[in-house]
PDB file of C-alpha atoms in Angstrom:
ATOM      1  CA  MET N  12     -45.049 183.889 -99.598  1.00 75.00           C
ATOM      2  CA  LYS N  13     -45.395 181.688-102.657  1.00 82.00           C
ATOM      3  CA  ARG N  14     -43.657 183.146-105.716  1.00 86.00           C
ATOM      4  CA  THR N  15     -45.403 183.152-109.094  1.00 86.00           C
ATOM      5  CA  SER N  16     -44.538 184.312-112.600  1.00 87.00           C
ATOM      6  CA  ILE N  17     -45.171 187.877-111.397  1.00 90.00           C
ATOM      7  CA  SER N  18     -41.673 187.557-109.913  1.00 93.00           C
ATOM      8  CA  ALA N  19     -40.087 186.684-113.295  1.00 94.00           C
ATOM      9  CA  GLY N  20     -38.149 189.951-113.499  1.00 95.00           C
ATOM     10  CA  LEU N  21     -36.121 188.889-110.458  1.00 95.00           C
ATOM     11  CA  PHE N  22     -34.254 186.414-112.697  1.00 97.00           C
ATOM     12  CA  ILE N  23     -32.819 189.126-114.981  1.00 97.00           C
ATOM     13  CA  PRO N  24     -30.159 190.884-112.843  1.00 98.00           C
ATOM     14  CA  PRO N  25     -28.471 187.665-111.648  1.00 97.00           C
ATOM     15  CA  LEU N  26     -28.504 186.201-115.185  1.00 98.00           C
ATOM     16  CA  LEU N  27     -26.891 189.363-116.574  1.00 98.00           C
ATOM     17  CA  LYS N  28     -24.315 189.431-113.784  1.00 98.00           C
ATOM     18  CA  ALA N  29     -23.462 185.759-114.346  1.00 97.00           C
ATOM     19  CA  GLY N  30     -23.089 186.558-118.057  1.00 98.00           C
ATOM     20  CA  GLY N  31     -20.496 189.234-117.309  1.00 98.00           C
ATOM     21  CA  VAL N  32     -22.700 192.282-117.935  1.00 98.00           C
ATOM     22  CA  THR N  33     -21.241 195.101-115.829  1.00 97.00           C
ATOM     23  CA  VAL N  34     -23.370 198.125-116.798  1.00 97.00           C
ATOM     24  CA  PRO N  35     -26.134 199.341-114.433  1.00 96.00           C
ATOM     25  CA  VAL N  36     -29.392 197.370-114.696  1.00 97.00           C
ATOM     26  CA  PHE N  37     -32.714 198.970-113.730  1.00 97.00           C
ATOM     27  CA  PRO N  38     -36.176 197.396-113.355  1.00 96.00           C
ATOM     28  CA  CYS N  39     -38.983 199.298-115.135  1.00 95.00           C
ATOM     29  CA  ALA N  40     -37.199 202.658-115.600  1.00 90.00           C
ATOM     30  CA  SER N  41     -33.750 204.153-115.340  1.00 87.00           C
ATOM     31  CA  LYS N  42     -32.763 206.760-112.804  1.00 80.00           C
ATOM     32  CA  THR N  43     -33.202 210.247-114.209  1.00 81.00           C
ATOM     33  CA  ASP N  44     -29.470 210.914-113.970  1.00 85.00           C
ATOM     34  CA  ALA N  45     -28.403 207.593-115.526  1.00 90.00           C
ATOM     35  CA  LYS N  46     -25.758 207.907-118.222  1.00 93.00           C
ATOM     36  CA  ALA N  47     -25.500 205.325-120.984  1.00 95.00           C
ATOM     37  CA  PRO N  48     -24.528 202.547-121.125  1.00 97.00           C
ATOM     38  CA  TYR N  49     -27.241 200.965-118.995  1.00 97.00           C
ATOM     39  CA  ILE N  50     -30.056 198.400-119.256  1.00 97.00           C
ATOM     40  CA  VAL N  51     -33.752 198.631-118.384  1.00 97.00           C
ATOM     41  CA  TYR N  52     -36.063 195.616-118.207  1.00 97.00           C
ATOM     42  CA  THR N  53     -39.747 195.059-117.497  1.00 97.00           C
ATOM     43  CA  ARG N  54     -42.378 192.315-117.495  1.00 95.00           C
ATOM     44  CA  LYS N  55     -44.759 192.776-120.437  1.00 91.00           C
ATOM     45  CA  SER N  56     -47.256 189.940-120.683  1.00 82.00           C
ATOM     46  CA  TRP N  57     -48.291 186.565-119.373  1.00 76.00           C
ATOM     47  CA  GLU N  58     -49.823 183.383-120.697  1.00 74.00           C
ATOM     48  CA  GLY N  59     -50.682 180.240-118.760  1.00 64.00           C
ATOM     49  CA  ARG N  60     -50.630 176.769-120.245  1.00 59.00           C
ATOM     50  CA  GLN N  61     -51.339 173.400-118.729  1.00 56.00           C
ATOM     51  CA  VAL N  62     -48.605 170.937-119.641  1.00 56.00           C
ATOM     52  CA  LYS N  63     -49.573 167.279-119.890  1.00 63.00           C
ATOM     53  CA  GLU N  64     -48.147 165.175-117.044  1.00 62.00           C
ATOM     54  CA  SER N  65     -46.128 168.102-115.730  1.00 64.00           C
ATOM     55  CA  ALA N  66     -46.552 171.166-113.594  1.00 64.00           C
ATOM     56  CA  PRO N  67     -48.052 174.046-115.596  1.00 71.00           C
ATOM     57  CA  ALA N  68     -45.611 176.661-116.840  1.00 81.00           C
ATOM     58  CA  ASP N  69     -46.421 180.331-117.257  1.00 89.00           C
ATOM     59  CA  GLY N  70     -45.016 182.138-120.254  1.00 93.00           C
ATOM     60  CA  VAL N  71     -43.784 185.614-119.325  1.00 95.00           C
ATOM     61  CA  VAL N  72     -42.449 188.140-121.822  1.00 96.00           C
ATOM     62  CA  ILE N  73     -39.580 190.227-120.467  1.00 97.00           C
ATOM     63  CA  CYS N  74     -38.588 193.361-122.421  1.00 97.00           C
ATOM     64  CA  VAL N  75     -34.998 194.567-122.278  1.00 98.00           C
ATOM     65  CA  TRP N  76     -33.742 197.954-123.519  1.00 98.00           C
ATOM     66  CA  ILE N  77     -29.978 198.403-123.899  1.00 98.00           C
ATOM     67  CA  TYR N  78     -28.816 202.041-124.044  1.00 97.00           C
ATOM     68  CA  HIS N  79     -25.372 202.967-125.335  1.00 98.00           C
ATOM     69  CA  PRO N  80     -23.919 206.142-126.930  1.00 97.00           C
ATOM     70  CA  ASP N  81     -22.062 204.089-129.579  1.00 98.00           C
ATOM     71  CA  TYR N  82     -24.024 201.985-132.096  1.00 98.00           C
ATOM     72  CA  ALA N  83     -21.473 199.166-132.501  1.00 98.00           C
ATOM     73  CA  SER N  84     -21.036 198.964-128.723  1.00 98.00           C
ATOM     74  CA  SER N  85     -24.823 198.847-128.260  1.00 98.00           C
ATOM     75  CA  ILE N  86     -24.922 195.792-130.507  1.00 98.00           C
ATOM     76  CA  GLU N  87     -22.059 194.125-128.630  1.00 98.00           C
ATOM     77  CA  LEU N  88     -23.837 194.720-125.320  1.00 98.00           C
ATOM     78  CA  ALA N  89     -27.111 193.387-126.778  1.00 98.00           C
ATOM     79  CA  GLU N  90     -25.312 190.225-127.897  1.00 98.00           C
ATOM     80  CA  GLN N  91     -23.910 189.830-124.378  1.00 98.00           C
ATOM     81  CA  VAL N  92     -27.402 190.294-122.902  1.00 98.00           C
ATOM     82  CA  ARG N  93     -28.831 187.684-125.266  1.00 98.00           C
ATOM     83  CA  GLU N  94     -26.050 185.240-124.411  1.00 98.00           C
ATOM     84  CA  SER N  95     -26.659 185.849-120.693  1.00 98.00           C
ATOM     85  CA  ILE N  96     -30.385 185.093-120.836  1.00 98.00           C
ATOM     86  CA  GLU N  97     -31.306 182.934-123.848  1.00 98.00           C
ATOM     87  CA  GLY N  98     -31.274 179.191-123.280  1.00 96.00           C
ATOM     88  CA  LYS N  99     -30.628 179.546-119.568  1.00 97.00           C
ATOM     89  CA  GLN N 100     -32.401 177.972-116.634  1.00 96.00           C
ATOM     90  CA  ALA N 101     -32.439 179.450-113.144  1.00 96.00           C
ATOM     91  CA  ARG N 102     -33.949 179.041-109.709  1.00 94.00           C
ATOM     92  CA  LEU N 103     -35.035 181.452-107.036  1.00 89.00           C
ATOM     93  CA  THR N 104     -36.497 180.402-103.714  1.00 86.00           C
ATOM     94  CA  GLY N 105     -39.822 178.842-104.663  1.00 86.00           C
ATOM     95  CA  LEU N 106     -39.600 179.622-108.390  1.00 91.00           C
ATOM     96  CA  GLU N 107     -37.993 178.028-111.437  1.00 94.00           C
ATOM     97  CA  MET N 108     -37.234 179.485-114.869  1.00 95.00           C
ATOM     98  CA  ARG N 109     -37.331 176.464-117.172  1.00 94.00           C
ATOM     99  CA  SER N 110     -36.253 178.255-120.353  1.00 95.00           C
ATOM    100  CA  ALA N 111     -35.648 181.614-121.977  1.00 97.00           C
ATOM    101  CA  THR N 112     -36.002 182.319-125.700  1.00 97.00           C
ATOM    102  CA  MET N 113     -35.505 185.546-127.625  1.00 98.00           C
ATOM    103  CA  ILE N 114     -38.749 186.264-129.507  1.00 97.00           C
ATOM    104  CA  ASP N 115     -38.220 189.784-130.889  1.00 97.00           C
ATOM    105  CA  SER N 116     -35.623 192.512-131.289  1.00 98.00           C
ATOM    106  CA  SER N 117     -35.176 195.928-132.869  1.00 98.00           C
ATOM    107  CA  ASP N 118     -33.048 199.034-132.584  1.00 97.00           C
ATOM    108  CA  THR N 119     -33.674 202.767-132.434  1.00 98.00           C
ATOM    109  CA  TRP N 120     -32.331 206.072-131.125  1.00 97.00           C
ATOM    110  CA  ASP N 121     -33.587 207.813-127.979  1.00 93.00           C
ATOM    111  CA  ALA N 122     -32.285 211.200-126.791  1.00 85.00           C
ATOM    112  CA  ASP N 123     -28.533 210.560-126.533  1.00 91.00           C
ATOM    113  CA  SER N 124     -28.303 206.792-127.019  1.00 96.00           C
ATOM    114  CA  TYR N 125     -28.711 203.992-129.462  1.00 98.00           C
ATOM    115  CA  VAL N 126     -31.237 201.546-128.080  1.00 98.00           C
ATOM    116  CA  GLN N 127     -31.249 197.811-128.685  1.00 98.00           C
ATOM    117  CA  TYR N 128     -34.589 196.258-127.730  1.00 98.00           C
ATOM    118  CA  ILE N 129     -34.976 192.534-127.039  1.00 98.00           C
ATOM    119  CA  GLU N 130     -37.986 190.506-125.899  1.00 97.00           C
ATOM    120  CA  PHE N 131     -37.522 187.151-124.160  1.00 97.00           C
ATOM    121  CA  LEU N 132     -40.167 184.552-123.450  1.00 96.00           C
ATOM    122  CA  LEU N 133     -39.472 182.943-120.066  1.00 96.00           C
ATOM    123  CA  LYS N 134     -41.171 179.711-119.033  1.00 94.00           C
ATOM    124  CA  ILE N 135     -41.759 179.927-115.279  1.00 91.00           C
ATOM    125  CA  ASN N 136     -43.185 177.616-112.641  1.00 85.00           C
TER     126      ASN N 136
END
């Protein structure tokens, strides 16, 4: 099977692990019994662009939510997530992530946790 940018989320767990993130990481939604701290990520949008004299790269927005019961610790974990993903390149079988750039962030409160939200634009081909 040929991989496409639909597989972009597969880059996130290994990047976080390589960056030293040790909290649970869930694609799309957390388990109902998950206790903060934990991370949830999902693929949000896609854009395709032809690049002159190069293979076309898809732009994929990945959303990351960082949940933590302590505000300062939520920020520290968000910084670690950013450091783990932004500016990195990675390869999976049949797929390459050329770059990753943070394009948005915010924070909020949800139920029992502070939430740091980060969007990354991944260039995939």
